PDB file of C-alpha atoms and ligand atoms in Angstrom:
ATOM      1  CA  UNK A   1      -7.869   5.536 -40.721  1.00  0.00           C
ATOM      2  CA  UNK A   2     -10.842   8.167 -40.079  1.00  0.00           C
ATOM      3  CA  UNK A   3     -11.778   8.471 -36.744  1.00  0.00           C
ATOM      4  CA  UNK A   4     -14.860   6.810 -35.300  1.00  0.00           C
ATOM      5  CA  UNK A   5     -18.271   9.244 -35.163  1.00  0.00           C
ATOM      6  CA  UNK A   6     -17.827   9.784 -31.737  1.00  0.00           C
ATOM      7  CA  UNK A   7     -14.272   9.162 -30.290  1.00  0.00           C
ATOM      8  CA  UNK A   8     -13.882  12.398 -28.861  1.00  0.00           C
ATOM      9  CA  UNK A   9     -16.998  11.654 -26.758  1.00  0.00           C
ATOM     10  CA  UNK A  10     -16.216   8.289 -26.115  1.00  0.00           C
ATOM     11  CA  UNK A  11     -12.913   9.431 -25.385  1.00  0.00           C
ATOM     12  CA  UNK A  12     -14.080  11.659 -22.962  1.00  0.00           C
ATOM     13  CA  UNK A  13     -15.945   9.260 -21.159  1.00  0.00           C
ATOM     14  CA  UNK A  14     -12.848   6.630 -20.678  1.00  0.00           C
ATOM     15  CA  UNK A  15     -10.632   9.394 -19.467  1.00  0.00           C
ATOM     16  CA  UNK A  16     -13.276  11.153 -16.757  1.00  0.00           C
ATOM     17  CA  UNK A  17     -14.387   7.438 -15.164  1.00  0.00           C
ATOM     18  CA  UNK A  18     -10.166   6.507 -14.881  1.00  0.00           C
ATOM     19  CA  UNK A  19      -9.624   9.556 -12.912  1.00  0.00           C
ATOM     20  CA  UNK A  20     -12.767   8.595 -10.841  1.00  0.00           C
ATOM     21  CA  UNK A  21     -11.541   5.389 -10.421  1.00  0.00           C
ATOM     22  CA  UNK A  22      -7.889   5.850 -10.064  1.00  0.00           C
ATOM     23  CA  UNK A  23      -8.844   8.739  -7.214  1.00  0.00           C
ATOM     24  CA  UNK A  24     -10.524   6.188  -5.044  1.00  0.00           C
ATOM     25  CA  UNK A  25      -7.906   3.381  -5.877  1.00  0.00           C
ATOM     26  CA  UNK A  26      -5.131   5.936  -4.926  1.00  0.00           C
ATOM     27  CA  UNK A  27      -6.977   6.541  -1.147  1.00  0.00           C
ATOM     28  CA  UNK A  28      -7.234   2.658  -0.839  1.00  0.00           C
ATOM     29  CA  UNK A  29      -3.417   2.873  -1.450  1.00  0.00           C
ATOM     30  CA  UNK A  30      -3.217   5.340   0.862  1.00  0.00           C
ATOM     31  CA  UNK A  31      -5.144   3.699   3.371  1.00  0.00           C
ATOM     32  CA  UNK A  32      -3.362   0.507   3.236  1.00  0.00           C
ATOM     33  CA  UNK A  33      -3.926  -2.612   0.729  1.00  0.00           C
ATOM     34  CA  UNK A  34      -5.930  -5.931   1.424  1.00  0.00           C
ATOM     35  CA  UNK A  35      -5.803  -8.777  -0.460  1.00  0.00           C
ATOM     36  CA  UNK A  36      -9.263 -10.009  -1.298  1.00  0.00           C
ATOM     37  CA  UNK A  37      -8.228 -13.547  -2.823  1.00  0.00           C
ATOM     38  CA  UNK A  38      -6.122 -15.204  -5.235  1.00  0.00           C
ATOM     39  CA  UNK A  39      -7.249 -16.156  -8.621  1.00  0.00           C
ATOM     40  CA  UNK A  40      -5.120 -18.534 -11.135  1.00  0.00           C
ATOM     41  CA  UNK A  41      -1.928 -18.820  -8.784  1.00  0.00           C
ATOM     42  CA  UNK A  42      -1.146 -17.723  -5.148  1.00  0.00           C
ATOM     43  CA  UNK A  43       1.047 -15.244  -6.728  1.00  0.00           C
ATOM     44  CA  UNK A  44      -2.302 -13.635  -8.711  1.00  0.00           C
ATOM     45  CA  UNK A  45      -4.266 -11.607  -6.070  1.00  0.00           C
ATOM     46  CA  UNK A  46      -7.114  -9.360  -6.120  1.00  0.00           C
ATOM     47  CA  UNK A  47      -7.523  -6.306  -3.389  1.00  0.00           C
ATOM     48  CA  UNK A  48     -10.552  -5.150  -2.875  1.00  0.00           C
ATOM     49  CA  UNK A  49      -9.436  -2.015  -4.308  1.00  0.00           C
ATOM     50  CA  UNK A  50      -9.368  -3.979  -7.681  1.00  0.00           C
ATOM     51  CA  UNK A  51     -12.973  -4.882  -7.073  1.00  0.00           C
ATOM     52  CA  UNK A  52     -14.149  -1.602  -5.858  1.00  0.00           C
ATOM     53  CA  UNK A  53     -12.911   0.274  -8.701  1.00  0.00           C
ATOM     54  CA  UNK A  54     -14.205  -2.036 -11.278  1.00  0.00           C
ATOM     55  CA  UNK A  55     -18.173  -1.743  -9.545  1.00  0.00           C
ATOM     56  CA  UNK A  56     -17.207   1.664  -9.504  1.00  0.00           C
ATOM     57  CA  UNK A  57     -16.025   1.852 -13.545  1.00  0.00           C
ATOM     58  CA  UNK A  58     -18.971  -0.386 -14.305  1.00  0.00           C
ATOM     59  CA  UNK A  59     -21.541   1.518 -12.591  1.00  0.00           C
ATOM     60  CA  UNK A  60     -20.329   4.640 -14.314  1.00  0.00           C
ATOM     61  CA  UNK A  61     -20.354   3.056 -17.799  1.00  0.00           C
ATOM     62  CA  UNK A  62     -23.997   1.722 -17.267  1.00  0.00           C
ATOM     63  CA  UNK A  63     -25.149   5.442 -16.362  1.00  0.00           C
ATOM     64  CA  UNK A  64     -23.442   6.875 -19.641  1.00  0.00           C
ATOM     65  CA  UNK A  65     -23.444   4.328 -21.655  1.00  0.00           C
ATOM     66  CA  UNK A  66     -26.369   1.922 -21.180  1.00  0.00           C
ATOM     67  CA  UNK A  67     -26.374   0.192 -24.531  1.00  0.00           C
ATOM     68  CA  UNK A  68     -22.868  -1.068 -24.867  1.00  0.00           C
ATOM     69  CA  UNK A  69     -21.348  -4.105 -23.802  1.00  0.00           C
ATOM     70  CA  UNK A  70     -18.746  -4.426 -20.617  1.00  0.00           C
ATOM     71  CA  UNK A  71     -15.852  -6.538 -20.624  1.00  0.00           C
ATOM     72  CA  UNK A  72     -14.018  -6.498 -16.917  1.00  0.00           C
ATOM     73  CA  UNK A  73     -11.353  -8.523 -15.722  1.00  0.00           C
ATOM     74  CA  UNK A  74     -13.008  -8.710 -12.425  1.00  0.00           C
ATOM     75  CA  UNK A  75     -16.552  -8.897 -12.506  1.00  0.00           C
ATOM     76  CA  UNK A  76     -16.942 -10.474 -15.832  1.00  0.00           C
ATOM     77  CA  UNK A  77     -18.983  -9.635 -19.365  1.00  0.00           C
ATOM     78  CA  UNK A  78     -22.042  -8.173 -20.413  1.00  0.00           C
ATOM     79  CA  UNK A  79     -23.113  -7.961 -23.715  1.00  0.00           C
ATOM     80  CA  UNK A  80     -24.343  -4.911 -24.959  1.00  0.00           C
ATOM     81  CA  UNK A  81     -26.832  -3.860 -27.949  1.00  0.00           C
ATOM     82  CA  UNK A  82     -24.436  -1.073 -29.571  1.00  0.00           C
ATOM     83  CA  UNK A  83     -21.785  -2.970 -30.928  1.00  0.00           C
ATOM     84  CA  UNK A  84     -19.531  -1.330 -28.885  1.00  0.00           C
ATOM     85  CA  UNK A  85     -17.903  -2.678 -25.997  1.00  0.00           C
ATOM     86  CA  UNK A  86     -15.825  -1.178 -22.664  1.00  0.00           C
ATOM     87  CA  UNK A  87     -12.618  -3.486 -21.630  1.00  0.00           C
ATOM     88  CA  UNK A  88     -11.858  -2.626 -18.455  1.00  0.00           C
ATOM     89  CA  UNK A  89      -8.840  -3.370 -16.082  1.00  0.00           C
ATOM     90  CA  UNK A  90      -9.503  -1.484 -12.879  1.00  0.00           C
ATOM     91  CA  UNK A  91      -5.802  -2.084 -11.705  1.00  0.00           C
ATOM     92  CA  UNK A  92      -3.170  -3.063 -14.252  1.00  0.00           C
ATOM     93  CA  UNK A  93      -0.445  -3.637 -12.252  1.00  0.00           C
ATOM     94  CA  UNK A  94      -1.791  -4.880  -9.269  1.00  0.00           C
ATOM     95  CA  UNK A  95       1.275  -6.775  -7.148  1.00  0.00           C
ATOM     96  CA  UNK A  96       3.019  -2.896  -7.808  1.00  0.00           C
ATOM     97  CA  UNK A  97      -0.213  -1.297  -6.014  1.00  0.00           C
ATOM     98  CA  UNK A  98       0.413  -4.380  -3.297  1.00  0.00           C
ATOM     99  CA  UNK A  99       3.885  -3.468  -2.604  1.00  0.00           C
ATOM    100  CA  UNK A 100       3.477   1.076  -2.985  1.00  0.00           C
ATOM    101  CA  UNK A 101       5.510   1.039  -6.236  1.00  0.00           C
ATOM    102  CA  UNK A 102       3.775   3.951  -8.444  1.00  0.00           C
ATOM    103  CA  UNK A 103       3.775   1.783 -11.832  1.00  0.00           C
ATOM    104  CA  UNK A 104       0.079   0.818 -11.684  1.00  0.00           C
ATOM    105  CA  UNK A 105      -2.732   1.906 -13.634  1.00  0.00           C
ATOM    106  CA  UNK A 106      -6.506   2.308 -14.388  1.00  0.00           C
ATOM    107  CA  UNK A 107      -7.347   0.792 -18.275  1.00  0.00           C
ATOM    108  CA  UNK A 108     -10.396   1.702 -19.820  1.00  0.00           C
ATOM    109  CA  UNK A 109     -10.998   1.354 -23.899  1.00  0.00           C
ATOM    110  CA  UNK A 110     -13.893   1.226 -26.037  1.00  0.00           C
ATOM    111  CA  UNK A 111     -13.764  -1.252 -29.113  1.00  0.00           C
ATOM    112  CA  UNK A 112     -16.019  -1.819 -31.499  1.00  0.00           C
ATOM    113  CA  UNK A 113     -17.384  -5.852 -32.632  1.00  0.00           C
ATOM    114  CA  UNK A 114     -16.300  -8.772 -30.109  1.00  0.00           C
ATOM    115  CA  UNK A 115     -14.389  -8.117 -27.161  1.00  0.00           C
ATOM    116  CA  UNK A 116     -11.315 -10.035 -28.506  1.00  0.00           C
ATOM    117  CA  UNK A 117      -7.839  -8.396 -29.544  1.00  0.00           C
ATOM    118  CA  UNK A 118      -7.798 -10.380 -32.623  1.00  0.00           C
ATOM    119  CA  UNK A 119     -10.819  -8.839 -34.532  1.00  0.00           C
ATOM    120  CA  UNK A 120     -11.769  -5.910 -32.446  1.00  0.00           C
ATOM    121  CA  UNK A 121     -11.492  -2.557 -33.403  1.00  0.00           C
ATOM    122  CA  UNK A 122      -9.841  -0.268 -30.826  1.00  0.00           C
ATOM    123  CA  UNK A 123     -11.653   3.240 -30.496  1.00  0.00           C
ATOM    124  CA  UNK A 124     -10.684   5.461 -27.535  1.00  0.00           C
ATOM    125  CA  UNK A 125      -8.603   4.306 -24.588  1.00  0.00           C
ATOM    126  CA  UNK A 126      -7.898   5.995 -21.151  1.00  0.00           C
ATOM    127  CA  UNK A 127      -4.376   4.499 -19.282  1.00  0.00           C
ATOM    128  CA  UNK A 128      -4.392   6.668 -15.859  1.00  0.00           C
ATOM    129  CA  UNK A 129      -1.407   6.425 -13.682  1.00  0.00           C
ATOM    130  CA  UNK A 130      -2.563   8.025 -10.306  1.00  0.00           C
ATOM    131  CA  UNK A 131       0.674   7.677  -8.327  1.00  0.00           C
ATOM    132  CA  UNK A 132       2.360   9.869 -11.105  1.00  0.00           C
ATOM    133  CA  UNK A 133      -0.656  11.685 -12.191  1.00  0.00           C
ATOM    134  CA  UNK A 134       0.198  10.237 -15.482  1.00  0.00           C
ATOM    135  CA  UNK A 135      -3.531  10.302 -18.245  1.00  0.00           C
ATOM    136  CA  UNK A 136      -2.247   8.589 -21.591  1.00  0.00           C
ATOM    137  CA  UNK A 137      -5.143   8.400 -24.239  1.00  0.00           C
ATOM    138  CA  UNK A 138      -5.351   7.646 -27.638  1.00  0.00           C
ATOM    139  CA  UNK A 139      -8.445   7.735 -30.100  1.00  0.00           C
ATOM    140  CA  UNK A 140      -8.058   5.179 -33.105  1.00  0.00           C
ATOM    141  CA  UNK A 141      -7.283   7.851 -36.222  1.00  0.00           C
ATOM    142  CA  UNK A 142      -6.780  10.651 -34.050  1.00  0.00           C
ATOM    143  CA  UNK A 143      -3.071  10.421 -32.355  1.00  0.00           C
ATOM    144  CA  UNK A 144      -1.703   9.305 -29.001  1.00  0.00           C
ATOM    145  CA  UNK A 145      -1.350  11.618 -25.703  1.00  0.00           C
ATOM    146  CA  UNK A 146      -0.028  11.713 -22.275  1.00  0.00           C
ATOM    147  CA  UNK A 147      -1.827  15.251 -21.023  1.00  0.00           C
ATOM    148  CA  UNK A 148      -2.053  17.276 -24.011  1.00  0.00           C
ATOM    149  CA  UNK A 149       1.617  17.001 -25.350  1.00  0.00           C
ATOM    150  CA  UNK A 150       0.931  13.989 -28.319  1.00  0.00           C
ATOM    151  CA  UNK A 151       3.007  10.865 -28.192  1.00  0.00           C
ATOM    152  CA  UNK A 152       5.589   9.920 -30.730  1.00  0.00           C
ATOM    153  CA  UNK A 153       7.178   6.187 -30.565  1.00  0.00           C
ATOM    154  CA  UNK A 154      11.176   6.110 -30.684  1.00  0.00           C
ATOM    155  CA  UNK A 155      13.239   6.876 -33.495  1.00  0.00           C
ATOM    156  CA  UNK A 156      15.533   3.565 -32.435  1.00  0.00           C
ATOM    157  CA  UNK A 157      17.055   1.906 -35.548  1.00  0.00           C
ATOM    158  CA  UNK A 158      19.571  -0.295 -33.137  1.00  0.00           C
ATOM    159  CA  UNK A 159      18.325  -3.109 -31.427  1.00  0.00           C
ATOM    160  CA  UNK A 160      21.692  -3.466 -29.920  1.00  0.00           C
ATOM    161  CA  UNK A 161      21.093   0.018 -28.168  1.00  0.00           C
ATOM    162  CA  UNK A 162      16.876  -0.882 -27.645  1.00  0.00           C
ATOM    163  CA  UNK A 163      15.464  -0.750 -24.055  1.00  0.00           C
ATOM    164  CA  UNK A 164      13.199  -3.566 -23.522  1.00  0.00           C
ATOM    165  CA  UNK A 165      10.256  -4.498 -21.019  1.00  0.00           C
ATOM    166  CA  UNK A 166       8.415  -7.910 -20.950  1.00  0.00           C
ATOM    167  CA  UNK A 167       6.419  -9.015 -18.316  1.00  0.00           C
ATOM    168  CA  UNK A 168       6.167 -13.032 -16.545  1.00  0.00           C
ATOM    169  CA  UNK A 169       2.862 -14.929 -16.386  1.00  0.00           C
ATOM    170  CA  UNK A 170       1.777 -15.924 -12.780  1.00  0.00           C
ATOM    171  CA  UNK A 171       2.050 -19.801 -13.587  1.00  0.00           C
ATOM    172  CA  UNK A 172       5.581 -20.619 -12.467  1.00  0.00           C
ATOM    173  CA  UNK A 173       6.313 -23.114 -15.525  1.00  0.00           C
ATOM    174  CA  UNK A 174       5.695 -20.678 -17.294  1.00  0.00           C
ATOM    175  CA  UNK A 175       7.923 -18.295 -15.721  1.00  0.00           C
ATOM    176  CA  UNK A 176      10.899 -19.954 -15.923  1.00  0.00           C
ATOM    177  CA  UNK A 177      10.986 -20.393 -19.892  1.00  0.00           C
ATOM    178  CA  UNK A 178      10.119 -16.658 -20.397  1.00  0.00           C
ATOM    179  CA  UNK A 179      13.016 -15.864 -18.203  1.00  0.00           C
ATOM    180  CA  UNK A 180      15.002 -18.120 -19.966  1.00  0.00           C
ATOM    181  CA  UNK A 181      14.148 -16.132 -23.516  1.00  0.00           C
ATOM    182  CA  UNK A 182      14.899 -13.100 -21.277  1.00  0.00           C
ATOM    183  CA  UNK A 183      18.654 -14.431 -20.601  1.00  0.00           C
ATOM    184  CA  UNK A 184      19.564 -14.724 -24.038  1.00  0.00           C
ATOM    185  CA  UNK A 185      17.918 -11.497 -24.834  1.00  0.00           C
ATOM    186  CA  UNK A 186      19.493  -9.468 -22.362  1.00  0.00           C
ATOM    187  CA  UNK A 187      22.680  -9.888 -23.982  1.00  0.00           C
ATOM    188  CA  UNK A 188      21.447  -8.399 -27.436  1.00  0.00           C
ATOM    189  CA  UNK A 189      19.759  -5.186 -26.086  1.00  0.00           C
ATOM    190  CA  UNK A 190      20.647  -1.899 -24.266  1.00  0.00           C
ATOM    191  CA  UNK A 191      18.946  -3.632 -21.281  1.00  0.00           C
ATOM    192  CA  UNK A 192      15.650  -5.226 -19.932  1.00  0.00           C
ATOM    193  CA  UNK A 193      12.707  -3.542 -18.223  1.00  0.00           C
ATOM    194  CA  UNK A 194       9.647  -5.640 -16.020  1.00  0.00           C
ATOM    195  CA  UNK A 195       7.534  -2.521 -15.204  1.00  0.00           C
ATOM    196  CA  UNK A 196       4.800  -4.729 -13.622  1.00  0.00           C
ATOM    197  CA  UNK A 197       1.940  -3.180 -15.237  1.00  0.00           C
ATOM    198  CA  UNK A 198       1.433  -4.082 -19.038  1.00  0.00           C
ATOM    199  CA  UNK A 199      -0.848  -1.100 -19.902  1.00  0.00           C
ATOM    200  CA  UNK A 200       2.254   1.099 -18.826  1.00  0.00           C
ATOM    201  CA  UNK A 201       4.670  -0.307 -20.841  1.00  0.00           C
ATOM    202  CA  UNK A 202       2.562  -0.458 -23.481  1.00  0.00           C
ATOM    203  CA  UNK A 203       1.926   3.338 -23.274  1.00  0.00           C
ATOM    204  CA  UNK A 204       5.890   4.022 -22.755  1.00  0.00           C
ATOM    205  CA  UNK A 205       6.507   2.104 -26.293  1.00  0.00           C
ATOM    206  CA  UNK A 206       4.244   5.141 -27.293  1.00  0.00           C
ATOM    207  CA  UNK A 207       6.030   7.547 -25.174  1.00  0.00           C
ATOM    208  CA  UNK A 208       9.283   6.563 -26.283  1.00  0.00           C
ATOM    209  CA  UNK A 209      10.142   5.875 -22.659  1.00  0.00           C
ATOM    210  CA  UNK A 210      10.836   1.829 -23.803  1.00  0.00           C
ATOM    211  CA  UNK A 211      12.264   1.149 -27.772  1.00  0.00           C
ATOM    212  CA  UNK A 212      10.284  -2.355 -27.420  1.00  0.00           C
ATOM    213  CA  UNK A 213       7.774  -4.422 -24.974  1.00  0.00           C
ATOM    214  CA  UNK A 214       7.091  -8.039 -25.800  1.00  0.00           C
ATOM    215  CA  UNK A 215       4.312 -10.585 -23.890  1.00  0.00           C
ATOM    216  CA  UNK A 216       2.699 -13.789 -23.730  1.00  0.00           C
ATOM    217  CA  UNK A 217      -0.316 -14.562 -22.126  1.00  0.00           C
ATOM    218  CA  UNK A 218      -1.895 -10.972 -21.804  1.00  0.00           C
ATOM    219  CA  UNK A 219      -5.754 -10.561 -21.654  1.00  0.00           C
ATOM    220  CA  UNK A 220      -7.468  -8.705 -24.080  1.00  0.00           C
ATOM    221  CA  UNK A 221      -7.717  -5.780 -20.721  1.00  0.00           C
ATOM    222  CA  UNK A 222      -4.167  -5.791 -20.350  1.00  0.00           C
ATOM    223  CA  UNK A 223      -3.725  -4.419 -23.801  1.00  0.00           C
ATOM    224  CA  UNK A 224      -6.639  -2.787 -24.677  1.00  0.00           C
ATOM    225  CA  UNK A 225      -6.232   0.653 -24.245  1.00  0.00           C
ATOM    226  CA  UNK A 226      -2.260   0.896 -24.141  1.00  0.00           C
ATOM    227  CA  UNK A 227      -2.065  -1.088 -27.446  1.00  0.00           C
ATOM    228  CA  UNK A 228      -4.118   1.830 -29.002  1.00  0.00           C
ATOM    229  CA  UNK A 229      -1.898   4.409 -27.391  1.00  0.00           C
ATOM    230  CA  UNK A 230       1.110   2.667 -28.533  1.00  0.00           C
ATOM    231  CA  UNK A 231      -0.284   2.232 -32.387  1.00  0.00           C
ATOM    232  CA  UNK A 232      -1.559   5.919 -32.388  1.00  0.00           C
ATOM    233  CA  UNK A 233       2.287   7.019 -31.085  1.00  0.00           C
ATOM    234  CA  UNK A 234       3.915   5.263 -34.273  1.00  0.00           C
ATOM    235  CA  UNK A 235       4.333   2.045 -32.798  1.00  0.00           C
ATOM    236  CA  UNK A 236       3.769  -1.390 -34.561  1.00  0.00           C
ATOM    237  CA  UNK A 237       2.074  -3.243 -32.574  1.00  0.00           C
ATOM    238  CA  UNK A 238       1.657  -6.971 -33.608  1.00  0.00           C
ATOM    239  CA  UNK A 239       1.742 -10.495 -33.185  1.00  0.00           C
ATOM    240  CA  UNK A 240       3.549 -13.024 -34.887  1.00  0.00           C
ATOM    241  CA  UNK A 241       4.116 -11.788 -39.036  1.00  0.00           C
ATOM    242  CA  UNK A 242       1.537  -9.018 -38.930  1.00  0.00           C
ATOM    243  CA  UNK A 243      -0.942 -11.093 -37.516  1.00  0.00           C
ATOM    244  CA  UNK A 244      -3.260  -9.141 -34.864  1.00  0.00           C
ATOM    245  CA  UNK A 245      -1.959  -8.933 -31.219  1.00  0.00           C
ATOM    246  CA  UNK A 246      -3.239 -11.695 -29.010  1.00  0.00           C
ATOM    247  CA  UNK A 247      -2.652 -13.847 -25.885  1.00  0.00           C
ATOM    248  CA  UNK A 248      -0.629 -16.268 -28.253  1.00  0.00           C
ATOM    249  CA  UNK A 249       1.946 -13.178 -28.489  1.00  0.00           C
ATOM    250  CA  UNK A 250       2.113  -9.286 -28.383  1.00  0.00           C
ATOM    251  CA  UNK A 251       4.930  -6.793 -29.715  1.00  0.00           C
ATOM    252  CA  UNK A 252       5.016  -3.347 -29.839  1.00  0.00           C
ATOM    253  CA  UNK A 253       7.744  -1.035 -30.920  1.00  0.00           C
ATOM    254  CA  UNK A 254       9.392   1.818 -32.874  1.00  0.00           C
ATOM    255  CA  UNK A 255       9.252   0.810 -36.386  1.00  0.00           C
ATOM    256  CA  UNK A 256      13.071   1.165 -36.585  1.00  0.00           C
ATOM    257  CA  UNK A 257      13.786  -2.162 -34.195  1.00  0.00           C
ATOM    258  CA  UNK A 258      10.200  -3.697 -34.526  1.00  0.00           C
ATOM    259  CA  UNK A 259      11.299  -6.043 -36.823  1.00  0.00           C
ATOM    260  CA  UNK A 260      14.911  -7.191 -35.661  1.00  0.00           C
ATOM    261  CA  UNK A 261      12.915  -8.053 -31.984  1.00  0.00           C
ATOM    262  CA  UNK A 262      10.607 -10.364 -33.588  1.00  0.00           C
ATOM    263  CA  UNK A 263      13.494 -11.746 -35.661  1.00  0.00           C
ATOM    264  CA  UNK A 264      15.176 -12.467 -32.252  1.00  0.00           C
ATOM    265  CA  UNK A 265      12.174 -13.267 -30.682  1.00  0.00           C
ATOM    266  CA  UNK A 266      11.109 -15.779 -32.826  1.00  0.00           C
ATOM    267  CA  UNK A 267      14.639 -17.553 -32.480  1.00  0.00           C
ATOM    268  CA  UNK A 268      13.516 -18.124 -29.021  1.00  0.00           C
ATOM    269  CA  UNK A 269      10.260 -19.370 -30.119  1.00  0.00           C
ATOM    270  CA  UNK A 270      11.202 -23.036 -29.442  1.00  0.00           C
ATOM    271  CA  UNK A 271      11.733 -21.592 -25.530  1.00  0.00           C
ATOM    272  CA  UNK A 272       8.516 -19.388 -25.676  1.00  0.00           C
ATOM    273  CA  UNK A 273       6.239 -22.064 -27.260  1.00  0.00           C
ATOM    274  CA  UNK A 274       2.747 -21.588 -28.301  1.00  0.00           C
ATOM    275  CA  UNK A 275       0.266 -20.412 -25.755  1.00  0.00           C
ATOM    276  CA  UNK A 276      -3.266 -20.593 -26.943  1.00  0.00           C
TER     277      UNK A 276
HETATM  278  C1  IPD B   1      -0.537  -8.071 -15.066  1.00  0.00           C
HETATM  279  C2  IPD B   1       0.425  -6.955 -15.379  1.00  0.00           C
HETATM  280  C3  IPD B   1       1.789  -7.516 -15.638  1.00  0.00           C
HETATM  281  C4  IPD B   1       1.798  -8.516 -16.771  1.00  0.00           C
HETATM  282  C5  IPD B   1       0.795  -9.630 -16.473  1.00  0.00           C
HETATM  283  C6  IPD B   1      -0.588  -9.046 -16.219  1.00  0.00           C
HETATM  284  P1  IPD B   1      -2.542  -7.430 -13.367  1.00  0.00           P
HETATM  285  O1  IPD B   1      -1.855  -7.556 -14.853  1.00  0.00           O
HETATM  286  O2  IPD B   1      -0.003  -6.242 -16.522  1.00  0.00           O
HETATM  287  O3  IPD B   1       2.705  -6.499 -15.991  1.00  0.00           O
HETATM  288  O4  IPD B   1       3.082  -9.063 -16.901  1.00  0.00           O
HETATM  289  O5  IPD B   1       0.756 -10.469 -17.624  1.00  0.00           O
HETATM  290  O6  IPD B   1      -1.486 -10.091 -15.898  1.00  0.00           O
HETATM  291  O7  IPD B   1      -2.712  -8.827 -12.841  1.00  0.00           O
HETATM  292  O8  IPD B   1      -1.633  -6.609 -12.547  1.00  0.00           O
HETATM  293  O9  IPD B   1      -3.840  -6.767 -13.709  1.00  0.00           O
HETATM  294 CA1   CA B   2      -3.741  -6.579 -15.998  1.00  0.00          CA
HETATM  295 CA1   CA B   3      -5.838  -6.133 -13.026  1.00  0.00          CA
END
């Protein structure tokens, strides 16, 4: 697909307001973490350093770009006039940032039409990693990059031998049936991941770090941006049969194993269930 007029600027734009924002998350970190409240379950909490780098993101976003929409997992939506709008998550991976393990990140993507995974169209997405100085973009028709150096998913053709993340909801019934997909998995693959942060995982399908990440329940800023980087490195990225990525389901991996892991997945569908 041709790239977007544009997605080198807009590109530009996602990657200089992450480093902004991950910078002043990183000296909250350093400065020691608060939690500012809990949101669906007492095991979902916001820090203010979630909140202070999404007023930060947003404020930046309505300086450049005053005529597209905003679509935040903390402070909410604003429709724009552009067609074009910014989903934001200031800290994916916030109970890692809690604790001072270095798997969170700053997502930023642009998409273009409504600000939902099953009919956008991803454009440019920033995934910034300040703990490992990691800056993973990807433009939609123009390739996949952590730095410079471009991104190419695995070559895996052997489930058997695939690495594997996932990620648990914070709803506890639901935890327990996604770790009970996870215990028959784990004895079919080289061995399970739960990196905490789904943007990063999504960017390691693209990075080859992971053969395969799988998720229910993610919201549409969990995937934005890394879902582009991971599509951009080679990677399918799906839902169920082809269908677009959602909150109902998300894969992403090498082409070689992406179709055996739904196969197995799906087995497990009567554990999964549907999630709406
Ligand atoms: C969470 C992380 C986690 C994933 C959850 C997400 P948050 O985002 O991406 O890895 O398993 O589904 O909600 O709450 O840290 O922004
Ligand atoms: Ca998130
Ligand atoms: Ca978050």
């Amino acid at each position: 697909m041709d790239a977007h007029p544009g997605t080198q600027e807009l590109l530009d734009i996602a990657r200089s307001i992450a480093l902004e924002a991950g910078a002043l998350a990183k000296r909250r970190r350093d400065e020691g973490v608060e939690v500012a409240a809990s949101k669906s379950s007492p095991e979902d909490v916001v820090t203010f350093a979630d909140q202070e780098a999404e007023a930060l993101i947003r404020r930046r976003l309505a300086e450049r770009r005053p005529q597209d929409g905003f679509f935040g997992e903390e402070s909410g939506a604003e429709r724009g006039s552009s067609g074009l709008t910014w989903v934001v998550d200031p800290i994916d991976g916030t109970v890692n940032f809690l604790y001072g393990i270095p798997q969170w990140a700053i997502s930023i993507a642009v998409v273009e039409g409504e600000p939902d995974p099953t009919t956008w169209r991803a454009i440019a997405g920033c995934v910034y990693a300040p703990a490992s100085e990691e800056v993973f973009t990807a433009g939609a028709g123009a390739g996949a990059f952590l730095g410079d150096v471009p991104l190419r998913a695995s070559a895996s053709t052997d489930l058997s031998q695939a690495l594997v993340a996932t990620g648990f909801s914070y709803s506890a019934e639901r935890r327990g049936k996604q770790a009970a997909v996870v215990s028959e998995l784990i004895t079919r693959v080289r061995d399970i991941r739960r990196v905490g942060s789904a943007a990063l995982d999504l960017c390691y399908v693209g990075a080859g770090r992971l053969d395969g990440y799988y998720e229910q329940g993610l919201n549409p800023w969990d995937m934005a941006a890394g879902a582009l980087v991971a599509a951009e490195a080679g990677a399918r990225v799906t839902g169920w049969d082809g269908a677009p990525a959602s909150r109902g389901f998300l894969l992403a991996a090498a082409p070689g194993v992406a179709g055996g892991l739904e196969d197995l997945l799906r087995e497990q569908f009567p554990l999964m269930g549907e999630l709406a």
